[in-house]
Amino acid sequence: MTKSKISQEGLTTGPFPNSKKIYESGQIHNIKVAHRSIELSDTKTSEGEIFQNPPVTVYDTSGPYTDPDYAVNLEKGLPKIREQWIKERDDIQELEQLSSEYGQMRLADKKLDHLRFDHVSTMPLKAKDGRCVTQYYYACQGIITPEMEYVAIRENQQIQQIQESYREHRGQCYGAQIPEKEVTPEFVRDEIAAGRAFLPANINHPETEPMIIGRNFLVKINANIGNSPTTSSIEEEVEKAVWAVRWGADTIMDLSTGDNIHETREWIVRNSPVPVGTVPLYQALEKVNGDVEKLSWEIYRDTLIEQAEQGVDYFTIHAGLLWKHIPSTIKRVTGIVSRGGSIMAKWMLYHHKENFLYTHFDEICDILAAYDVGVSLGDGLRPGSIADANDRAQFGELEALGELTQKARDKYVQVIIEGPGHVPMQGIKENMDLQLEHCKEAPFYTLGPLTTDIAPGYDHITSAIGGAMIAWHGTAMLCYVTPKEHLGLPDKHDVKTGVITYKLAAHAADVAKGFPGAQFRDFAMSKARFEFRWKDQFSLALDPETAMQYHDKTLPDEGYKSSHFCSMCGEKFCSMKSTMEVRDLAKKLEDKKELFKESGGELYM
Amino acid sequence: MTKSKISQEGLTTGPFPNSKKIYESGQIHNIKVAHRSIELSDTKTSEGEIFQNPPVTVYDTSGPYTDPDYAVNLEKGLPKIREQWIKERDDIQELEQLSSEYGQMRLADKKLDHLRFDHVSTMPLKAKDGRCVTQYYYACQGIITPEMEYVAIRENQQIQQIQESYREHRGQCYGAQIPEKEVTPEFVRDEIAAGRAFLPANINHPETEPMIIGRNFLVKINANIGNSPTTSSIEEEVEKAVWAVRWGADTIMDLSTGDNIHETREWIVRNSPVPVGTVPLYQALEKVNGDVEKLSWEIYRDTLIEQAEQGVDYFTIHAGLLWKHIPSTIKRVTGIVSRGGSIMAKWMLYHHKENFLYTHFDEICDILAAYDVGVSLGDGLRPGSIADANDRAQFGELEALGELTQKARDKYVQVIIEGPGHVPMQGIKENMDLQLEHCKEAPFYTLGPLTTDIAPGYDHITSAIGGAMIAWHGTAMLCYVTPKEHLGLPDKHDVKTGVITYKLAAHAADVAKGFPGAQFRDFAMSKARFEFRWKDQFSLALDPETAMQYHDKTLPDEGYKSSHFCSMCGEKFCSMKSTMEVRDLAKKLEDKKELFKESGGELYM
């Protein structure tokens, strides 16, 4: 028995309170789609009648970690649920060795053995020569893959089980084409084929549970993790990844810039049930010790291949920031705030050359297509302040991203477009409108945006306002912002706060768009609230722990979990309690209907 | 020397970091308007040039507590800055005794001596017979009061000092008539005369620093405080009030429902530099030991007078909830969630009578007019869940509030209208549109609204999203929501989180509406950020303490307060640092302009 390489001590696993993992089977493919089912207690009326409340099925990003029947083992990695699906398509080859020089070098380095994920010995997969393996390609061929069916079932959250008594507000969706009743596998395929949706699915990340990013689906959120030169270990990063998906991250981006990035990423990917994104430029820069002048296409290219073979599902690539855009950044209040953008601008000025990510974009797409890595076209010129929002630099680059979108599509590479940043509320719609126009409806993926600059420490909130609004207008995925934004590296607590905040912003947008079934959890919560089913309120909350802890702060006794008031108003002033009494009084007046008629009202409509 | 009745130990006073209190004189009246001036450090360029950054003047709700020259003494109360202005109008009388029976009874009770605010011995003021003393009345007569001039100067935040280099985004304000350059005293008068703005100014609250609530002014926020039957003392409530205004509360509402409400209120009013609101129904109900059936117009009327003579600036009155509306609440998911609303509904059903607040509304207005207490027409039927938003009950009541608005105006009583609550994003605009229509542009005062129900523990955020949006559309004041909403009584920490969250939401709306000068603090913050003036960033932040604490968590050494990076990205990956270098590189290329021309770009625009 060798010493274990990684501690699982800091890991938070196990089911949520009163929740269980359920699996729904596919109709087309042999698949099992994971949901979370929240069980509720019964409704007891004042007359002593009892009504059952059906469980509420919700979208579950947490992976096997919340399944009590699953024995977590970080050294083995997660089950490879997509392995068979990928192999059965018979369009891939298993390589005999890693294709990237850097990958080979790290593998050969005995000093790294103690850091290495053991099961890395499996060799990576790649498309057979002349074959295309992207979900976009399959979709265009009319093929519904298991991944697509998985996504359809997942998005529906068992909507068919929602009781009839529940009525929904009409949504307003600004031209999106949200399905009226439910998401079908064919709808998923069609959206991917149209380039309106992205299904991240690197063939080297078979552990991922398929999900989709698109304007006509549920709004998704991304959480950034990653070590930095001064902080954190592999353990901590894996811990953060598991933590982020537990609370609702739909994808994670590993933005590590410190030591052992390669090995850290391997551990993260093997243990991540959600797609993983990266910014390969960061690692490329590490390889030249941070000396921007020494960056080259060759080093970058090798990095792309290295990461693609590890299983990264999408790359942020700042290929749209061109030489011609630089002058319009000079008079900006905050210049270039994208890390990748500022690196590439510096490189261009050092070398007096056009952005190599732009000049080599076709070659980049060929590499990505061979593994089904999606490209997230980075907005190197996103505004870093309200003052710079919607300016010539930003929208100039957006046009270039539109041009690149078409190039990627020509190679069957899946594309999403990154967006701001900092935008005052009145400028949000313009961002969405121009993005849809220039980028031909490719999914938009924004960072917030922050709607004011004056609240450092609360930027998760300033940006949740902008995030909810832009998602309502059509943004498909929101990159979270934590309370530490602009101030420091987020810790675990910040990651959770960021994830929950963005989860609620995304949900507010789903509700506003009228996504089918989206309002059901709100309804179930409100009904529980009105009936003083405190435990059910905690179970239905995005963050059950915090909700219960806040409640218990003033009324900790178990008896108060069924009491008809809380400490906010106290018993005498509880409006919900009063309303119950209003209803009882009203019932007693049933016989005196003339009383109501006199006043022009009917008691029971 | 007698023992002091109240401890000042828990009080937080003194200036904000690098800020000082400044006073601006009036042009028309002999007034001194308080602002907060944030001093900034110099900009040092990479060439060693030094530029001064002028101080930034911001709106200041904190009162004398942040003036180091002011000796705080809770037992004396705040300076009565309005006393002379009120007396000089020569339309008031000093009463010989309190007019309310309850007030007299409390005053005569020797057992309460140890609780009583001493300077209460001053007898209350009231309008002379046949005179009207409301700011609305004066405005209609064409009189610009000192209060109106104060407000004009305060709203401008010394905009005339803003440097020319600063450019603003155009606002979008949905039909509001925001002044283009600055707020003039005549503009304030005109807005009040039109009923579009409310200047809370009870003649018995001379300590208040005048402020205004209206769609064409800066968006305001209210913080609720108040004890509950189980918690807190007079000290704690005064402490909370001073705490709330320190962080930015523009008004406070004392919603106490526990013991000694009368005495607690006296302490709060005498020590509050911002207008104080209450819901008199709560105290009326306490007077009948919580037995709704025993409530009566007489008890309520005495409570109105009692509180008006203490100096409460506005009353929430649920006069629009009528008998005919009750049936439409029966099938709601969450019934009646307004405390006042549920109490009145219960009373009506017990007595088979119309709401006495409605039937006695003219009399109520007569009482209010005699002291210039404003009426905040309560939305007893606001939705308590997304499901109930924008329903027949809610909008039915809103129509009734419109009718009452006219009645109040006929008596020269200032009016604002309370609004929801819980509303999904797509329903927000309809709320604002209907309010403007039914209530003839009377200022709207909303509680959030929450845009989803599923995030208890984070309801300050779910509601800040709705709050920012509805304020952008025209809501004049937002009532804050704390993280404890739906769960328990907020503590001091929750009060601060709620206030800062709402402050940023209100500011996001000011920016979006294009209020003149509103974007300047954002600009100054962004410039400080880009120039790595860390201390200036903290000084300009809504919450300097938290911002600094977050920064220092990873980089505590003093040297890092001037370092050109933070722990978020580290030195090598700091985009702002990179951009500085981009600019330096670009400058060196100035001589090689042909290089840029070749690429179709100009380096300096």
PDB file of N, CA and C in Angstrom, chain A residues 73-146:
ATOM      1  N   ASN A  73     -13.041   8.651  -4.525  1.00  0.00           N
ATOM      2  CA  ASN A  73     -11.620   8.310  -4.519  1.00  0.00           C
ATOM      3  C   ASN A  73     -10.926   9.207  -5.536  1.00  0.00           C
ATOM      4  N   LEU A  74     -10.359  10.281  -5.031  1.00  0.00           N
ATOM      5  CA  LEU A  74      -9.750  11.262  -5.936  1.00  0.00           C
ATOM      6  C   LEU A  74      -8.617  10.654  -6.749  1.00  0.00           C
ATOM      7  N   GLU A  75      -7.952   9.638  -6.200  1.00  0.00           N
ATOM      8  CA  GLU A  75      -6.820   9.052  -6.934  1.00  0.00           C
ATOM      9  C   GLU A  75      -7.262   8.237  -8.140  1.00  0.00           C
ATOM     10  N   LYS A  76      -8.492   7.765  -8.090  1.00  0.00           N
ATOM     11  CA  LYS A  76      -9.025   7.021  -9.244  1.00  0.00           C
ATOM     12  C   LYS A  76      -9.712   7.948 -10.231  1.00  0.00           C
ATOM     13  N   GLY A  77     -10.200   9.048  -9.739  1.00  0.00           N
ATOM     14  CA  GLY A  77     -10.973   9.938 -10.587  1.00  0.00           C
ATOM     15  C   GLY A  77     -12.409   9.484 -10.687  1.00  0.00           C
ATOM     16  N   LEU A  78     -13.239  10.267 -11.344  1.00  0.00           N
ATOM     17  CA  LEU A  78     -14.669   9.967 -11.444  1.00  0.00           C
ATOM     18  C   LEU A  78     -14.932   8.880 -12.490  1.00  0.00           C
ATOM     19  N   PRO A  79     -16.093   8.236 -12.388  1.00  0.00           N
ATOM     20  CA  PRO A  79     -16.467   7.255 -13.419  1.00  0.00           C
ATOM     21  C   PRO A  79     -16.494   7.909 -14.806  1.00  0.00           C
ATOM     22  N   LYS A  80     -16.074   7.164 -15.795  1.00  0.00           N
ATOM     23  CA  LYS A  80     -16.023   7.729 -17.158  1.00  0.00           C
ATOM     24  C   LYS A  80     -17.336   7.449 -17.875  1.00  0.00           C
ATOM     25  N   ILE A  81     -18.332   8.220 -17.557  1.00  0.00           N
ATOM     26  CA  ILE A  81     -19.677   7.890 -18.080  1.00  0.00           C
ATOM     27  C   ILE A  81     -19.767   8.015 -19.599  1.00  0.00           C
ATOM     28  N   ARG A  82     -18.913   8.819 -20.194  1.00  0.00           N
ATOM     29  CA  ARG A  82     -19.006   9.005 -21.654  1.00  0.00           C
ATOM     30  C   ARG A  82     -18.084   8.074 -22.435  1.00  0.00           C
ATOM     31  N   GLU A  83     -17.288   7.267 -21.748  1.00  0.00           N
ATOM     32  CA  GLU A  83     -16.262   6.472 -22.425  1.00  0.00           C
ATOM     33  C   GLU A  83     -16.847   5.609 -23.547  1.00  0.00           C
ATOM     34  N   GLN A  84     -17.917   4.888 -23.224  1.00  0.00           N
ATOM     35  CA  GLN A  84     -18.507   3.994 -24.220  1.00  0.00           C
ATOM     36  C   GLN A  84     -19.089   4.762 -25.402  1.00  0.00           C
ATOM     37  N   TRP A  85     -19.777   5.854 -25.073  1.00  0.00           N
ATOM     38  CA  TRP A  85     -20.420   6.644 -26.131  1.00  0.00           C
ATOM     39  C   TRP A  85     -19.372   7.112 -27.135  1.00  0.00           C
ATOM     40  N   ILE A  86     -18.232   7.528 -26.602  1.00  0.00           N
ATOM     41  CA  ILE A  86     -17.164   8.063 -27.456  1.00  0.00           C
ATOM     42  C   ILE A  86     -16.583   6.940 -28.327  1.00  0.00           C
ATOM     43  N   LYS A  87     -16.346   5.816 -27.680  1.00  0.00           N
ATOM     44  CA  LYS A  87     -15.741   4.701 -28.419  1.00  0.00           C
ATOM     45  C   LYS A  87     -16.674   4.156 -29.494  1.00  0.00           C
ATOM     46  N   GLU A  88     -17.954   4.108 -29.157  1.00  0.00           N
ATOM     47  CA  GLU A  88     -18.907   3.516 -30.095  1.00  0.00           C
ATOM     48  C   GLU A  88     -19.058   4.314 -31.381  1.00  0.00           C
ATOM     49  N   ARG A  89     -18.644   5.557 -31.336  1.00  0.00           N
ATOM     50  CA  ARG A  89     -18.763   6.352 -32.576  1.00  0.00           C
ATOM     51  C   ARG A  89     -17.698   5.952 -33.583  1.00  0.00           C
ATOM     52  N   ASP A  90     -16.695   5.243 -33.105  1.00  0.00           N
ATOM     53  CA  ASP A  90     -15.689   4.642 -33.980  1.00  0.00           C
ATOM     54  C   ASP A  90     -14.993   5.668 -34.877  1.00  0.00           C
ATOM     55  N   ASP A  91     -14.802   6.853 -34.369  1.00  0.00           N
ATOM     56  CA  ASP A  91     -14.108   7.866 -35.185  1.00  0.00           C
ATOM     57  C   ASP A  91     -12.863   8.381 -34.471  1.00  0.00           C
ATOM     58  N   ILE A  92     -12.455   7.673 -33.392  1.00  0.00           N
ATOM     59  CA  ILE A  92     -11.286   8.137 -32.648  1.00  0.00           C
ATOM     60  C   ILE A  92     -10.186   7.078 -32.627  1.00  0.00           C
ATOM     61  N   GLN A  93      -8.988   7.543 -32.338  1.00  0.00           N
ATOM     62  CA  GLN A  93      -7.845   6.643 -32.161  1.00  0.00           C
ATOM     63  C   GLN A  93      -7.242   6.903 -30.787  1.00  0.00           C
ATOM     64  N   GLU A  94      -6.702   5.842 -30.178  1.00  0.00           N
ATOM     65  CA  GLU A  94      -5.965   6.051 -28.932  1.00  0.00           C
ATOM     66  C   GLU A  94      -4.515   6.270 -29.314  1.00  0.00           C
ATOM     67  N   LEU A  95      -3.934   7.369 -28.869  1.00  0.00           N
ATOM     68  CA  LEU A  95      -2.558   7.695 -29.257  1.00  0.00           C
ATOM     69  C   LEU A  95      -1.568   6.803 -28.509  1.00  0.00           C
ATOM     70  N   GLU A  96      -0.396   6.670 -29.098  1.00  0.00           N
ATOM     71  CA  GLU A  96       0.621   5.839 -28.442  1.00  0.00           C
ATOM     72  C   GLU A  96       1.447   6.639 -27.444  1.00  0.00           C
ATOM     73  N   GLN A  97       1.447   7.910 -27.633  1.00  0.00           N
ATOM     74  CA  GLN A  97       2.124   8.771 -26.655  1.00  0.00           C
ATOM     75  C   GLN A  97       1.467  10.151 -26.679  1.00  0.00           C
ATOM     76  N   LEU A  98       1.780  10.965 -25.692  1.00  0.00           N
ATOM     77  CA  LEU A  98       1.275  12.328 -25.674  1.00  0.00           C
ATOM     78  C   LEU A  98       1.841  13.070 -26.879  1.00  0.00           C
ATOM     79  N   SER A  99       1.037  13.941 -27.469  1.00  0.00           N
ATOM     80  CA  SER A  99       1.512  14.634 -28.671  1.00  0.00           C
ATOM     81  C   SER A  99       2.324  15.880 -28.351  1.00  0.00           C
ATOM     82  N   SER A 100       2.149  16.426 -27.161  1.00  0.00           N
ATOM     83  CA  SER A 100       2.851  17.678 -26.892  1.00  0.00           C
ATOM     84  C   SER A 100       4.218  17.410 -26.268  1.00  0.00           C
ATOM     85  N   GLU A 101       5.168  18.196 -26.661  1.00  0.00           N
ATOM     86  CA  GLU A 101       6.527  18.013 -26.148  1.00  0.00           C
ATOM     87  C   GLU A 101       6.573  18.246 -24.642  1.00  0.00           C
ATOM     88  N   TYR A 102       5.831  19.280 -24.236  1.00  0.00           N
ATOM     89  CA  TYR A 102       5.837  19.618 -22.819  1.00  0.00           C
ATOM     90  C   TYR A 102       5.223  18.488 -21.996  1.00  0.00           C
ATOM     91  N   GLY A 103       4.130  17.931 -22.511  1.00  0.00           N
ATOM     92  CA  GLY A 103       3.466  16.821 -21.827  1.00  0.00           C
ATOM     93  C   GLY A 103       4.413  15.640 -21.674  1.00  0.00           C
ATOM     94  N   GLN A 104       5.147  15.335 -22.731  1.00  0.00           N
ATOM     95  CA  GLN A 104       6.098  14.218 -22.679  1.00  0.00           C
ATOM     96  C   GLN A 104       7.192  14.480 -21.646  1.00  0.00           C
ATOM     97  N   MET A 105       7.658  15.732 -21.647  1.00  0.00           N
ATOM     98  CA  MET A 105       8.724  16.103 -20.734  1.00  0.00           C
ATOM     99  C   MET A 105       8.296  15.943 -19.268  1.00  0.00           C
ATOM    100  N   ARG A 106       7.080  16.406 -18.979  1.00  0.00           N
ATOM    101  CA  ARG A 106       6.588  16.310 -17.603  1.00  0.00           C
ATOM    102  C   ARG A 106       6.410  14.840 -17.209  1.00  0.00           C
ATOM    103  N   LEU A 107       5.940  14.033 -18.153  1.00  0.00           N
ATOM    104  CA  LEU A 107       5.695  12.618 -17.875  1.00  0.00           C
ATOM    105  C   LEU A 107       6.998  11.883 -17.592  1.00  0.00           C
ATOM    106  N   ALA A 108       8.043  12.317 -18.275  1.00  0.00           N
ATOM    107  CA  ALA A 108       9.331  11.635 -18.127  1.00  0.00           C
ATOM    108  C   ALA A 108      10.071  12.075 -16.855  1.00  0.00           C
ATOM    109  N   ASP A 109       9.616  13.135 -16.245  1.00  0.00           N
ATOM    110  CA  ASP A 109      10.323  13.706 -15.094  1.00  0.00           C
ATOM    111  C   ASP A 109       9.978  12.947 -13.808  1.00  0.00           C
ATOM    112  N   LYS A 110      10.937  12.141 -13.356  1.00  0.00           N
ATOM    113  CA  LYS A 110      10.687  11.295 -12.177  1.00  0.00           C
ATOM    114  C   LYS A 110      10.410  12.135 -10.919  1.00  0.00           C
ATOM    115  N   LYS A 111      10.966  13.341 -10.896  1.00  0.00           N
ATOM    116  CA  LYS A 111      10.775  14.185  -9.701  1.00  0.00           C
ATOM    117  C   LYS A 111       9.298  14.570  -9.490  1.00  0.00           C
ATOM    118  N   LEU A 112       8.545  14.403 -10.563  1.00  0.00           N
ATOM    119  CA  LEU A 112       7.129  14.788 -10.461  1.00  0.00           C
ATOM    120  C   LEU A 112       6.227  13.616 -10.096  1.00  0.00           C
ATOM    121  N   ASP A 113       6.816  12.437  -9.988  1.00  0.00           N
ATOM    122  CA  ASP A 113       6.001  11.249  -9.739  1.00  0.00           C
ATOM    123  C   ASP A 113       5.062  11.399  -8.552  1.00  0.00           C
ATOM    124  N   HIS A 114       5.573  12.028  -7.505  1.00  0.00           N
ATOM    125  CA  HIS A 114       4.753  12.125  -6.296  1.00  0.00           C
ATOM    126  C   HIS A 114       3.566  13.069  -6.471  1.00  0.00           C
ATOM    127  N   LEU A 115       3.617  13.872  -7.537  1.00  0.00           N
ATOM    128  CA  LEU A 115       2.522  14.819  -7.793  1.00  0.00           C
ATOM    129  C   LEU A 115       1.510  14.282  -8.795  1.00  0.00           C
ATOM    130  N   ARG A 116       1.931  13.266  -9.515  1.00  0.00           N
ATOM    131  CA  ARG A 116       1.178  12.867 -10.698  1.00  0.00           C
ATOM    132  C   ARG A 116      -0.085  12.071 -10.387  1.00  0.00           C
ATOM    133  N   PHE A 117      -1.116  12.348 -11.147  1.00  0.00           N
ATOM    134  CA  PHE A 117      -2.319  11.521 -11.092  1.00  0.00           C
ATOM    135  C   PHE A 117      -1.970  10.190 -11.754  1.00  0.00           C
ATOM    136  N   ASP A 118      -2.143   9.068 -11.026  1.00  0.00           N
ATOM    137  CA  ASP A 118      -1.634   7.794 -11.508  1.00  0.00           C
ATOM    138  C   ASP A 118      -2.261   7.302 -12.798  1.00  0.00           C
ATOM    139  N   HIS A 119      -3.539   7.476 -12.890  1.00  0.00           N
ATOM    140  CA  HIS A 119      -4.239   6.874 -14.016  1.00  0.00           C
ATOM    141  C   HIS A 119      -4.037   7.648 -15.296  1.00  0.00           C
ATOM    142  N   VAL A 120      -3.098   8.586 -15.254  1.00  0.00           N
ATOM    143  CA  VAL A 120      -2.753   9.345 -16.427  1.00  0.00           C
ATOM    144  C   VAL A 120      -2.123   8.422 -17.475  1.00  0.00           C
ATOM    145  N   SER A 121      -1.762   7.200 -17.061  1.00  0.00           N
ATOM    146  CA  SER A 121      -1.122   6.269 -17.987  1.00  0.00           C
ATOM    147  C   SER A 121      -2.011   5.934 -19.182  1.00  0.00           C
ATOM    148  N   THR A 122      -3.322   6.096 -19.012  1.00  0.00           N
ATOM    149  CA  THR A 122      -4.199   5.946 -20.167  1.00  0.00           C
ATOM    150  C   THR A 122      -3.768   6.960 -21.224  1.00  0.00           C
ATOM    151  N   MET A 123      -3.586   6.549 -22.422  1.00  0.00           N
ATOM    152  CA  MET A 123      -3.150   7.485 -23.454  1.00  0.00           C
ATOM    153  C   MET A 123      -4.332   8.269 -24.018  1.00  0.00           C
ATOM    154  N   PRO A 124      -4.099   9.477 -24.457  1.00  0.00           N
ATOM    155  CA  PRO A 124      -5.215  10.314 -24.906  1.00  0.00           C
ATOM    156  C   PRO A 124      -5.841   9.844 -26.219  1.00  0.00           C
ATOM    157  N   LEU A 125      -7.035  10.310 -26.428  1.00  0.00           N
ATOM    158  CA  LEU A 125      -7.767  10.023 -27.661  1.00  0.00           C
ATOM    159  C   LEU A 125      -7.689  11.216 -28.590  1.00  0.00           C
ATOM    160  N   LYS A 126      -7.829  10.926 -29.870  1.00  0.00           N
ATOM    161  CA  LYS A 126      -7.807  11.982 -30.880  1.00  0.00           C
ATOM    162  C   LYS A 126      -8.650  11.499 -32.050  1.00  0.00           C
ATOM    163  N   ALA A 127      -9.183  12.409 -32.817  1.00  0.00           N
ATOM    164  CA  ALA A 127      -9.962  12.011 -33.986  1.00  0.00           C
ATOM    165  C   ALA A 127      -9.082  11.220 -34.945  1.00  0.00           C
ATOM    166  N   LYS A 128      -9.667  10.198 -35.563  1.00  0.00           N
ATOM    167  CA  LYS A 128      -8.958   9.507 -36.635  1.00  0.00           C
ATOM    168  C   LYS A 128      -8.694  10.504 -37.760  1.00  0.00           C
ATOM    169  N   ASP A 129      -7.660  10.274 -38.509  1.00  0.00           N
ATOM    170  CA  ASP A 129      -7.362  11.169 -39.623  1.00  0.00           C
ATOM    171  C   ASP A 129      -8.579  11.275 -40.543  1.00  0.00           C
ATOM    172  N   GLY A 130      -8.896  12.490 -40.874  1.00  0.00           N
ATOM    173  CA  GLY A 130     -10.005  12.701 -41.799  1.00  0.00           C
ATOM    174  C   GLY A 130     -11.384  12.651 -41.159  1.00  0.00           C
ATOM    175  N   ARG A 131     -11.441  12.404 -39.855  1.00  0.00           N
ATOM    176  CA  ARG A 131     -12.747  12.358 -39.188  1.00  0.00           C
ATOM    177  C   ARG A 131     -12.940  13.593 -38.309  1.00  0.00           C
ATOM    178  N   CYS A 132     -14.169  13.977 -38.116  1.00  0.00           N
ATOM    179  CA  CYS A 132     -14.462  15.098 -37.217  1.00  0.00           C
ATOM    180  C   CYS A 132     -15.277  14.558 -36.040  1.00  0.00           C
ATOM    181  N   VAL A 133     -14.901  14.951 -34.826  1.00  0.00           N
ATOM    182  CA  VAL A 133     -15.519  14.345 -33.631  1.00  0.00           C
ATOM    183  C   VAL A 133     -16.257  15.356 -32.759  1.00  0.00           C
ATOM    184  N   THR A 134     -16.613  16.496 -33.312  1.00  0.00           N
ATOM    185  CA  THR A 134     -17.264  17.501 -32.466  1.00  0.00           C
ATOM    186  C   THR A 134     -18.782  17.311 -32.449  1.00  0.00           C
ATOM    187  N   GLN A 135     -19.371  17.691 -31.348  1.00  0.00           N
ATOM    188  CA  GLN A 135     -20.827  17.602 -31.224  1.00  0.00           C
ATOM    189  C   GLN A 135     -21.497  18.467 -32.295  1.00  0.00           C
ATOM    190  N   TYR A 136     -20.836  19.553 -32.644  1.00  0.00           N
ATOM    191  CA  TYR A 136     -21.368  20.434 -33.684  1.00  0.00           C
ATOM    192  C   TYR A 136     -21.422  19.702 -35.025  1.00  0.00           C
ATOM    193  N   TYR A 137     -20.366  18.955 -35.316  1.00  0.00           N
ATOM    194  CA  TYR A 137     -20.335  18.187 -36.563  1.00  0.00           C
ATOM    195  C   TYR A 137     -21.448  17.149 -36.566  1.00  0.00           C
ATOM    196  N   TYR A 138     -21.541  16.393 -35.460  1.00  0.00           N
ATOM    197  CA  TYR A 138     -22.594  15.374 -35.384  1.00  0.00           C
ATOM    198  C   TYR A 138     -23.970  16.019 -35.585  1.00  0.00           C
ATOM    199  N   ALA A 139     -24.182  17.139 -34.915  1.00  0.00           N
ATOM    200  CA  ALA A 139     -25.485  17.810 -34.991  1.00  0.00           C
ATOM    201  C   ALA A 139     -25.796  18.181 -36.439  1.00  0.00           C
ATOM    202  N   CYS A 140     -24.795  18.681 -37.133  1.00  0.00           N
ATOM    203  CA  CYS A 140     -25.003  19.079 -38.528  1.00  0.00           C
ATOM    204  C   CYS A 140     -25.304  17.864 -39.410  1.00  0.00           C
ATOM    205  N   GLN A 141     -24.811  16.688 -38.988  1.00  0.00           N
ATOM    206  CA  GLN A 141     -25.111  15.453 -39.731  1.00  0.00           C
ATOM    207  C   GLN A 141     -26.476  14.888 -39.359  1.00  0.00           C
ATOM    208  N   GLY A 142     -27.155  15.528 -38.452  1.00  0.00           N
ATOM    209  CA  GLY A 142     -28.476  15.032 -38.040  1.00  0.00           C
ATOM    210  C   GLY A 142     -28.416  13.968 -36.962  1.00  0.00           C
ATOM    211  N   ILE A 143     -27.243  13.781 -36.372  1.00  0.00           N
ATOM    212  CA  ILE A 143     -27.087  12.729 -35.365  1.00  0.00           C
ATOM    213  C   ILE A 143     -27.417  13.268 -33.963  1.00  0.00           C
ATOM    214  N   ILE A 144     -28.289  12.555 -33.266  1.00  0.00           N
ATOM    215  CA  ILE A 144     -28.535  12.877 -31.852  1.00  0.00           C
ATOM    216  C   ILE A 144     -27.621  11.990 -31.023  1.00  0.00           C
ATOM    217  N   THR A 145     -26.611  12.580 -30.414  1.00  0.00           N
ATOM    218  CA  THR A 145     -25.657  11.796 -29.617  1.00  0.00           C
ATOM    219  C   THR A 145     -26.234  11.540 -28.226  1.00  0.00           C
ATOM    220  N   PRO A 146     -25.645  10.566 -27.495  1.00  0.00           N
ATOM    221  CA  PRO A 146     -26.073  10.369 -26.097  1.00  0.00           C
ATOM    222  C   PRO A 146     -25.917  11.654 -25.295  1.00  0.00           C
TER     223      PRO A 146
END
